[in-house]
Amino acid sequence: MDYFHYVDNQLHCEKVPLSKIAQAVGTPFYCYSEQTLQRHVRVFQEAFAPISHLICYSVKANSNLAVLDSLVKEGVGFDIVSVGELERAKRVGCPGEKIVFSGVGKRRDEIQSALDYGILMFNVESKSELLRLNGIAGEMGKKAPIAIRVNPDVDPKTHPYISTGMRTNKFGISYDQAIPLYLEAASLKNIEVLGLDCHIGSQLTSLAPFVDALKRVLTLEKELFASGIKLQYIDLGGGLGIPYEEEQVPPHPEHYAGVLLAELNNRNITLILEPGRVISGNAGILVSQVEYIKQGETKKFIITDAGMNDLLRPALYEAYHSVQPVERRFGREESVCDVVGPICESGDYSARERLLPEFQEGELLAIRSAGAYGFVMSSNYNSRPRVAEVMVRGDKFAVVRRRETIDQLMENESLFEL
Ligand code: LLP
């Protein structure tokens, strides 16, 4: 459920008409609903309330400071993958003990910073990383708390680019190598084994792969116990999908929690979850303006001022994002068209072969479900400044990231002068 809705045929974010924001900040812009973000967190927290758990929002999904701040206020922790994300977590006051650090390529300086801040644990993805961690922790006179990310080899049945828990992926340690690596970890002087981690993919629309992964993880946990290693945490990663199309209804967090809780069966363990998309995805939209309508030879194009550099998902994953007029007018004719951007690539589209109302030049349109993996994946391709981000709280809104300027585009560049 989200708080983007029509009031008197004007699309609003909570109590603010999007046309009002467009007037104030120009287009394109991302708009986030604080109430929606917080609602999504509360639903998750309530669903897992029966057991000891920690929700570590996956910062990569949307790392705007205002977004993180509103989530920290709800008591969540963070799943981070870089020192940049760690810094964001610090700036919004997320305590170290609520941070887990994932990713296959943690650099030395990133490990040092995270150890220094006292994070809850590192989700270790290789033997080399484990040894590096042990070394750095030793130099710093600390013990590095860890979980090992195990690759449970289940097929999440999602887009291949966002499936991560299969044998062929670069992530985690294979199931068979897990026990020997745990035994090695337990023998290292500057390592403290705390948990077991897995993350099988993103935008999962069925629960079976989560249950399969948890079953495999719990089998390992038992085997580890028998070998004298008692885990305190099981981190199941993120991945729960969201509805991008109205017809598509992924499982509700309550249902998700229900099957996991049943599988855990009162085990004396703290469950960590790393949801990203399910928290921020439907809490954000991208608002853009129609520049031109062009009748091509075989189809009609709605050319907008937002391009694939602003929202990459359709170009990269052929992702579906619903497109709506900001001003709804009844009785408009409908036709099948492509909504495209100004970038010089044929993959630059937001919607393809979509039945849409007749838009007019100058009109505003909203690209929905853009709050996760939207702005964070944007770029300056075609020398386009990155767009503004706006947050709405009730009847108020604020720019939470200014639109980049043309000067900023070039501020780190210089001519080759010796
Ligand atoms: N934990 C780990 C270790 C992850 O790699 C990810 C996402 C998450 C948690 C959060 O997953 P979520 O709950 O958001 O599904 N750019 C792609 C999604 C890439 C996901 C990468 N990892 C997209 O736009 O669909």
PDB file of C-alpha atoms in Angstrom, residues 110-318:
ATOM      1  CA  GLU A 110      36.292  -0.326   4.035  1.00  0.00           C
ATOM      2  CA  ILE A 111      36.951  -3.133   6.504  1.00  0.00           C
ATOM      3  CA  GLN A 112      38.954  -0.803   8.747  1.00  0.00           C
ATOM      4  CA  SER A 113      36.207   1.820   8.798  1.00  0.00           C
ATOM      5  CA  ALA A 114      33.542  -0.748   9.589  1.00  0.00           C
ATOM      6  CA  LEU A 115      35.621  -2.318  12.375  1.00  0.00           C
ATOM      7  CA  ASP A 116      36.291   1.106  13.730  1.00  0.00           C
ATOM      8  CA  TYR A 117      32.575   1.892  13.854  1.00  0.00           C
ATOM      9  CA  GLY A 118      31.837  -1.429  15.565  1.00  0.00           C
ATOM     10  CA  ILE A 119      29.336  -2.958  13.155  1.00  0.00           C
ATOM     11  CA  LEU A 120      27.282  -6.008  14.111  1.00  0.00           C
ATOM     12  CA  MET A 121      28.893  -8.299  11.552  1.00  0.00           C
ATOM     13  CA  PHE A 122      30.603  -8.774   8.234  1.00  0.00           C
ATOM     14  CA  ASN A 123      28.881 -11.120   5.834  1.00  0.00           C
ATOM     15  CA  VAL A 124      31.986 -12.851   4.548  1.00  0.00           C
ATOM     16  CA  GLU A 125      31.902 -14.024   0.956  1.00  0.00           C
ATOM     17  CA  SER A 126      35.249 -15.831   0.485  1.00  0.00           C
ATOM     18  CA  LYS A 127      38.139 -17.451   2.290  1.00  0.00           C
ATOM     19  CA  SER A 128      40.437 -14.638   1.170  1.00  0.00           C
ATOM     20  CA  GLU A 129      38.116 -12.085   2.694  1.00  0.00           C
ATOM     21  CA  LEU A 130      38.018 -14.057   5.953  1.00  0.00           C
ATOM     22  CA  LEU A 131      41.812 -14.074   6.155  1.00  0.00           C
ATOM     23  CA  ARG A 132      42.027 -10.393   5.275  1.00  0.00           C
ATOM     24  CA  LEU A 133      39.498  -9.593   7.990  1.00  0.00           C
ATOM     25  CA  ASN A 134      41.401 -11.608  10.552  1.00  0.00           C
ATOM     26  CA  GLY A 135      44.599  -9.777   9.635  1.00  0.00           C
ATOM     27  CA  ILE A 136      43.125  -6.291   9.776  1.00  0.00           C
ATOM     28  CA  ALA A 137      41.247  -6.989  13.014  1.00  0.00           C
ATOM     29  CA  GLY A 138      44.544  -8.233  14.491  1.00  0.00           C
ATOM     30  CA  GLU A 139      46.351  -5.049  13.461  1.00  0.00           C
ATOM     31  CA  MET A 140      43.608  -3.009  15.075  1.00  0.00           C
ATOM     32  CA  GLY A 141      43.571  -5.105  18.247  1.00  0.00           C
ATOM     33  CA  LYS A 142      39.987  -6.143  17.624  1.00  0.00           C
ATOM     34  CA  LYS A 143      37.908  -9.210  16.838  1.00  0.00           C
ATOM     35  CA  ALA A 144      35.904  -9.073  13.634  1.00  0.00           C
ATOM     36  CA  PRO A 145      32.353 -10.376  14.097  1.00  0.00           C
ATOM     37  CA  ILE A 146      31.290 -12.430  11.090  1.00  0.00           C
ATOM     38  CA  ALA A 147      28.667 -14.488   9.361  1.00  0.00           C
ATOM     39  CA  ILE A 148      29.580 -16.557   6.346  1.00  0.00           C
ATOM     40  CA  ARG A 149      27.418 -15.985   3.314  1.00  0.00           C
ATOM     41  CA  VAL A 150      26.420 -19.387   2.070  1.00  0.00           C
ATOM     42  CA  ASN A 151      25.145 -19.947  -1.394  1.00  0.00           C
ATOM     43  CA  PRO A 152      22.207 -22.313  -0.904  1.00  0.00           C
ATOM     44  CA  ASP A 153      21.919 -23.043  -4.635  1.00  0.00           C
ATOM     45  CA  VAL A 154      18.211 -22.413  -5.004  1.00  0.00           C
ATOM     46  CA  ASP A 155      16.662 -20.869  -8.074  1.00  0.00           C
ATOM     47  CA  PRO A 156      14.775 -17.712  -7.080  1.00  0.00           C
ATOM     48  CA  LYS A 157      13.038 -17.636 -10.490  1.00  0.00           C
ATOM     49  CA  THR A 158      13.662 -13.973 -11.041  1.00  0.00           C
ATOM     50  CA  HIS A 159      15.599 -11.986 -13.670  1.00  0.00           C
ATOM     51  CA  PRO A 160      19.050 -13.604 -14.111  1.00  0.00           C
ATOM     52  CA  TYR A 161      20.825 -10.300 -13.350  1.00  0.00           C
ATOM     53  CA  ILE A 162      19.221 -10.143  -9.901  1.00  0.00           C
ATOM     54  CA  SER A 163      19.451 -13.784  -8.947  1.00  0.00           C
ATOM     55  CA  THR A 164      22.315 -14.331  -6.554  1.00  0.00           C
ATOM     56  CA  GLY A 165      21.979 -17.636  -4.719  1.00  0.00           C
ATOM     57  CA  MET A 166      22.764 -20.112  -7.482  1.00  0.00           C
ATOM     58  CA  ARG A 167      25.878 -22.181  -7.973  1.00  0.00           C
ATOM     59  CA  THR A 168      26.853 -20.092 -10.973  1.00  0.00           C
ATOM     60  CA  ASN A 169      26.764 -16.735  -9.147  1.00  0.00           C
ATOM     61  CA  LYS A 170      29.804 -14.929  -7.774  1.00  0.00           C
ATOM     62  CA  PHE A 171      28.217 -14.582  -4.344  1.00  0.00           C
ATOM     63  CA  GLY A 172      28.857 -16.517  -1.149  1.00  0.00           C
ATOM     64  CA  ILE A 173      30.562 -19.768  -0.304  1.00  0.00           C
ATOM     65  CA  SER A 174      29.267 -22.981  -1.799  1.00  0.00           C
ATOM     66  CA  TYR A 175      27.187 -25.115   0.494  1.00  0.00           C
ATOM     67  CA  ASP A 176      29.812 -27.862   0.532  1.00  0.00           C
ATOM     68  CA  GLN A 177      32.652 -25.519   1.460  1.00  0.00           C
ATOM     69  CA  ALA A 178      30.736 -23.883   4.291  1.00  0.00           C
ATOM     70  CA  ILE A 179      31.531 -26.223   7.206  1.00  0.00           C
ATOM     71  CA  PRO A 180      35.305 -26.339   6.598  1.00  0.00           C
ATOM     72  CA  LEU A 181      35.382 -22.553   6.298  1.00  0.00           C
ATOM     73  CA  TYR A 182      33.408 -22.140   9.523  1.00  0.00           C
ATOM     74  CA  LEU A 183      35.855 -24.434  11.308  1.00  0.00           C
ATOM     75  CA  GLU A 184      38.728 -22.386   9.983  1.00  0.00           C
ATOM     76  CA  ALA A 185      37.008 -19.140  10.997  1.00  0.00           C
ATOM     77  CA  ALA A 186      36.432 -20.459  14.497  1.00  0.00           C
ATOM     78  CA  SER A 187      40.143 -21.180  14.813  1.00  0.00           C
ATOM     79  CA  LEU A 188      41.229 -17.660  13.845  1.00  0.00           C
ATOM     80  CA  LYS A 189      42.318 -15.440  16.680  1.00  0.00           C
ATOM     81  CA  ASN A 190      40.712 -12.224  15.533  1.00  0.00           C
ATOM     82  CA  ILE A 191      37.454 -13.586  14.202  1.00  0.00           C
ATOM     83  CA  GLU A 192      34.266 -14.039  16.150  1.00  0.00           C
ATOM     84  CA  VAL A 193      31.742 -16.308  14.441  1.00  0.00           C
ATOM     85  CA  LEU A 194      28.262 -14.944  15.025  1.00  0.00           C
ATOM     86  CA  GLY A 195      26.005 -16.045  12.232  1.00  0.00           C
ATOM     87  CA  LEU A 196      25.128 -17.473   8.865  1.00  0.00           C
ATOM     88  CA  ASP A 197      23.979 -15.377   5.957  1.00  0.00           C
ATOM     89  CA  CYS A 198      22.383 -15.918   2.582  1.00  0.00           C
ATOM     90  CA  HIS A 199      20.662 -13.797  -0.037  1.00  0.00           C
ATOM     91  CA  ILE A 200      19.203 -15.585  -3.018  1.00  0.00           C
ATOM     92  CA  GLY A 201      18.008 -12.795  -5.260  1.00  0.00           C
ATOM     93  CA  SER A 202      15.731  -9.848  -5.674  1.00  0.00           C
ATOM     94  CA  GLN A 203      12.127  -9.269  -6.770  1.00  0.00           C
ATOM     95  CA  LEU A 204      11.054 -12.771  -5.770  1.00  0.00           C
ATOM     96  CA  THR A 205       7.370 -13.290  -6.352  1.00  0.00           C
ATOM     97  CA  SER A 206       6.944 -16.646  -4.652  1.00  0.00           C
ATOM     98  CA  LEU A 207       7.849 -17.876  -1.197  1.00  0.00           C
ATOM     99  CA  ALA A 208       9.059 -21.368  -2.038  1.00  0.00           C
ATOM    100  CA  PRO A 209      12.677 -20.349  -2.813  1.00  0.00           C
ATOM    101  CA  PHE A 210      12.922 -18.511   0.542  1.00  0.00           C
ATOM    102  CA  VAL A 211      11.664 -21.585   2.365  1.00  0.00           C
ATOM    103  CA  ASP A 212      14.060 -23.858   0.470  1.00  0.00           C
ATOM    104  CA  ALA A 213      16.965 -21.546   1.291  1.00  0.00           C
ATOM    105  CA  LEU A 214      16.023 -21.372   4.969  1.00  0.00           C
ATOM    106  CA  LYS A 215      15.711 -25.158   5.168  1.00  0.00           C
ATOM    107  CA  ARG A 216      19.219 -25.557   3.777  1.00  0.00           C
ATOM    108  CA  VAL A 217      20.564 -22.881   6.102  1.00  0.00           C
ATOM    109  CA  LEU A 218      18.973 -24.530   9.138  1.00  0.00           C
ATOM    110  CA  THR A 219      20.462 -27.872   8.195  1.00  0.00           C
ATOM    111  CA  LEU A 220      23.871 -26.227   8.157  1.00  0.00           C
ATOM    112  CA  GLU A 221      23.204 -24.504  11.447  1.00  0.00           C
ATOM    113  CA  LYS A 222      22.498 -27.884  13.037  1.00  0.00           C
ATOM    114  CA  GLU A 223      25.632 -29.401  11.586  1.00  0.00           C
ATOM    115  CA  LEU A 224      27.647 -26.474  12.857  1.00  0.00           C
ATOM    116  CA  PHE A 225      26.165 -26.904  16.311  1.00  0.00           C
ATOM    117  CA  ALA A 226      27.235 -30.523  16.253  1.00  0.00           C
ATOM    118  CA  SER A 227      30.749 -29.315  15.411  1.00  0.00           C
ATOM    119  CA  GLY A 228      30.739 -26.977  18.389  1.00  0.00           C
ATOM    120  CA  ILE A 229      29.822 -23.752  16.598  1.00  0.00           C
ATOM    121  CA  LYS A 230      26.756 -22.066  18.047  1.00  0.00           C
ATOM    122  CA  LEU A 231      25.280 -19.350  15.867  1.00  0.00           C
ATOM    123  CA  GLN A 232      23.440 -16.334  17.247  1.00  0.00           C
ATOM    124  CA  TYR A 233      22.121 -14.930  13.975  1.00  0.00           C
ATOM    125  CA  ILE A 234      20.652 -16.174  10.746  1.00  0.00           C
ATOM    126  CA  ASP A 235      20.571 -13.496   8.077  1.00  0.00           C
ATOM    127  CA  LEU A 236      18.219 -14.365   5.235  1.00  0.00           C
ATOM    128  CA  GLY A 237      19.010 -11.331   3.107  1.00  0.00           C
ATOM    129  CA  GLY A 238      16.382  -9.419   1.186  1.00  0.00           C
ATOM    130  CA  GLY A 239      14.557 -10.167  -1.996  1.00  0.00           C
ATOM    131  CA  LEU A 240      10.833 -10.002  -1.371  1.00  0.00           C
ATOM    132  CA  GLY A 241       9.197  -8.662  -4.536  1.00  0.00           C
ATOM    133  CA  ILE A 242       6.731  -5.825  -4.935  1.00  0.00           C
ATOM    134  CA  PRO A 243       3.792  -5.313  -7.304  1.00  0.00           C
ATOM    135  CA  TYR A 244       4.970  -3.339 -10.345  1.00  0.00           C
ATOM    136  CA  GLU A 245       1.851  -4.235 -12.319  1.00  0.00           C
ATOM    137  CA  GLU A 246      -1.577  -4.235 -10.787  1.00  0.00           C
ATOM    138  CA  GLU A 247      -2.267  -7.821 -11.809  1.00  0.00           C
ATOM    139  CA  GLN A 248       0.932  -9.051 -10.208  1.00  0.00           C
ATOM    140  CA  VAL A 249       0.561  -9.642  -6.474  1.00  0.00           C
ATOM    141  CA  PRO A 250       3.718 -10.895  -4.734  1.00  0.00           C
ATOM    142  CA  PRO A 251       3.348 -12.346  -1.238  1.00  0.00           C
ATOM    143  CA  HIS A 252       2.588  -9.888   1.536  1.00  0.00           C
ATOM    144  CA  PRO A 253       5.316  -9.488   4.208  1.00  0.00           C
ATOM    145  CA  GLU A 254       2.958 -11.099   6.724  1.00  0.00           C
ATOM    146  CA  HIS A 255       2.734 -14.187   4.604  1.00  0.00           C
ATOM    147  CA  TYR A 256       6.503 -14.139   4.058  1.00  0.00           C
ATOM    148  CA  ALA A 257       7.079 -13.876   7.813  1.00  0.00           C
ATOM    149  CA  GLY A 258       4.518 -16.617   8.425  1.00  0.00           C
ATOM    150  CA  VAL A 259       6.337 -19.256   6.374  1.00  0.00           C
ATOM    151  CA  LEU A 260       9.760 -18.312   7.742  1.00  0.00           C
ATOM    152  CA  LEU A 261       8.556 -18.354  11.335  1.00  0.00           C
ATOM    153  CA  ALA A 262       6.988 -21.761  10.804  1.00  0.00           C
ATOM    154  CA  GLU A 263      10.270 -23.081   9.459  1.00  0.00           C
ATOM    155  CA  LEU A 264      12.295 -21.567  12.316  1.00  0.00           C
ATOM    156  CA  ASN A 265      10.034 -23.309  14.765  1.00  0.00           C
ATOM    157  CA  ASN A 266      11.019 -21.338  17.877  1.00  0.00           C
ATOM    158  CA  ARG A 267      14.743 -21.794  17.328  1.00  0.00           C
ATOM    159  CA  ASN A 268      16.755 -19.761  19.774  1.00  0.00           C
ATOM    160  CA  ILE A 269      18.255 -17.467  17.187  1.00  0.00           C
ATOM    161  CA  THR A 270      17.906 -13.857  16.038  1.00  0.00           C
ATOM    162  CA  LEU A 271      16.688 -13.528  12.471  1.00  0.00           C
ATOM    163  CA  ILE A 272      18.159 -10.721  10.376  1.00  0.00           C
ATOM    164  CA  LEU A 273      16.434  -9.560   7.209  1.00  0.00           C
ATOM    165  CA  GLU A 274      17.786  -7.173   4.601  1.00  0.00           C
ATOM    166  CA  PRO A 275      14.743  -5.889   2.722  1.00  0.00           C
ATOM    167  CA  GLY A 276      15.349  -3.113   0.230  1.00  0.00           C
ATOM    168  CA  ARG A 277      12.816  -2.924  -2.569  1.00  0.00           C
ATOM    169  CA  VAL A 278       9.838  -3.930  -0.440  1.00  0.00           C
ATOM    170  CA  ILE A 279      10.475  -0.929   1.813  1.00  0.00           C
ATOM    171  CA  SER A 280      11.301   1.807  -0.696  1.00  0.00           C
ATOM    172  CA  GLY A 281      10.140   0.580  -4.118  1.00  0.00           C
ATOM    173  CA  ASN A 282       6.544   1.684  -3.989  1.00  0.00           C
ATOM    174  CA  ALA A 283       7.352   4.655  -1.773  1.00  0.00           C
ATOM    175  CA  GLY A 284       8.806   6.566  -4.716  1.00  0.00           C
ATOM    176  CA  ILE A 285       7.922   7.714  -8.207  1.00  0.00           C
ATOM    177  CA  LEU A 286       9.709   9.561 -10.976  1.00  0.00           C
ATOM    178  CA  VAL A 287       7.848  12.547 -12.355  1.00  0.00           C
ATOM    179  CA  SER A 288       8.685  13.703 -15.817  1.00  0.00           C
ATOM    180  CA  GLN A 289       7.315  15.978 -18.499  1.00  0.00           C
ATOM    181  CA  VAL A 290       6.268  15.101 -22.019  1.00  0.00           C
ATOM    182  CA  GLU A 291       8.503  17.029 -24.393  1.00  0.00           C
ATOM    183  CA  TYR A 292       7.221  15.751 -27.717  1.00  0.00           C
ATOM    184  CA  ILE A 293       4.708  13.340 -29.170  1.00  0.00           C
ATOM    185  CA  LYS A 294       6.019  11.717 -32.284  1.00  0.00           C
ATOM    186  CA  GLN A 295       4.081   9.504 -34.622  1.00  0.00           C
ATOM    187  CA  GLY A 296       6.680   7.077 -35.989  1.00  0.00           C
ATOM    188  CA  GLU A 297       6.109   4.904 -39.015  1.00  0.00           C
ATOM    189  CA  THR A 298       4.968   1.928 -37.008  1.00  0.00           C
ATOM    190  CA  LYS A 299       4.250   3.359 -33.599  1.00  0.00           C
ATOM    191  CA  LYS A 300       3.749   6.400 -31.499  1.00  0.00           C
ATOM    192  CA  PHE A 301       6.438   7.713 -29.168  1.00  0.00           C
ATOM    193  CA  ILE A 302       5.890   9.806 -26.078  1.00  0.00           C
ATOM    194  CA  ILE A 303       9.232  11.528 -25.590  1.00  0.00           C
ATOM    195  CA  THR A 304       9.816  12.597 -21.995  1.00  0.00           C
ATOM    196  CA  ASP A 305      12.524  14.537 -20.222  1.00  0.00           C
ATOM    197  CA  ALA A 306      13.443  11.487 -18.093  1.00  0.00           C
ATOM    198  CA  GLY A 307      15.782   8.992 -19.704  1.00  0.00           C
ATOM    199  CA  MET A 308      17.518   5.719 -18.994  1.00  0.00           C
ATOM    200  CA  ASN A 309      20.234   7.655 -17.181  1.00  0.00           C
ATOM    201  CA  ASP A 310      17.553   8.666 -14.634  1.00  0.00           C
ATOM    202  CA  LEU A 311      15.791   5.294 -14.375  1.00  0.00           C
ATOM    203  CA  LEU A 312      17.832   2.422 -15.739  1.00  0.00           C
ATOM    204  CA  ARG A 313      15.635  -0.531 -14.806  1.00  0.00           C
ATOM    205  CA  PRO A 314      13.607  -0.833 -18.034  1.00  0.00           C
ATOM    206  CA  ALA A 315      16.752  -0.704 -20.198  1.00  0.00           C
ATOM    207  CA  LEU A 316      18.748  -3.067 -17.986  1.00  0.00           C
ATOM    208  CA  TYR A 317      16.154  -5.642 -16.960  1.00  0.00           C
ATOM    209  CA  GLU A 318      13.270  -4.942 -19.315  1.00  0.00           C
TER     210      GLU A 318
END
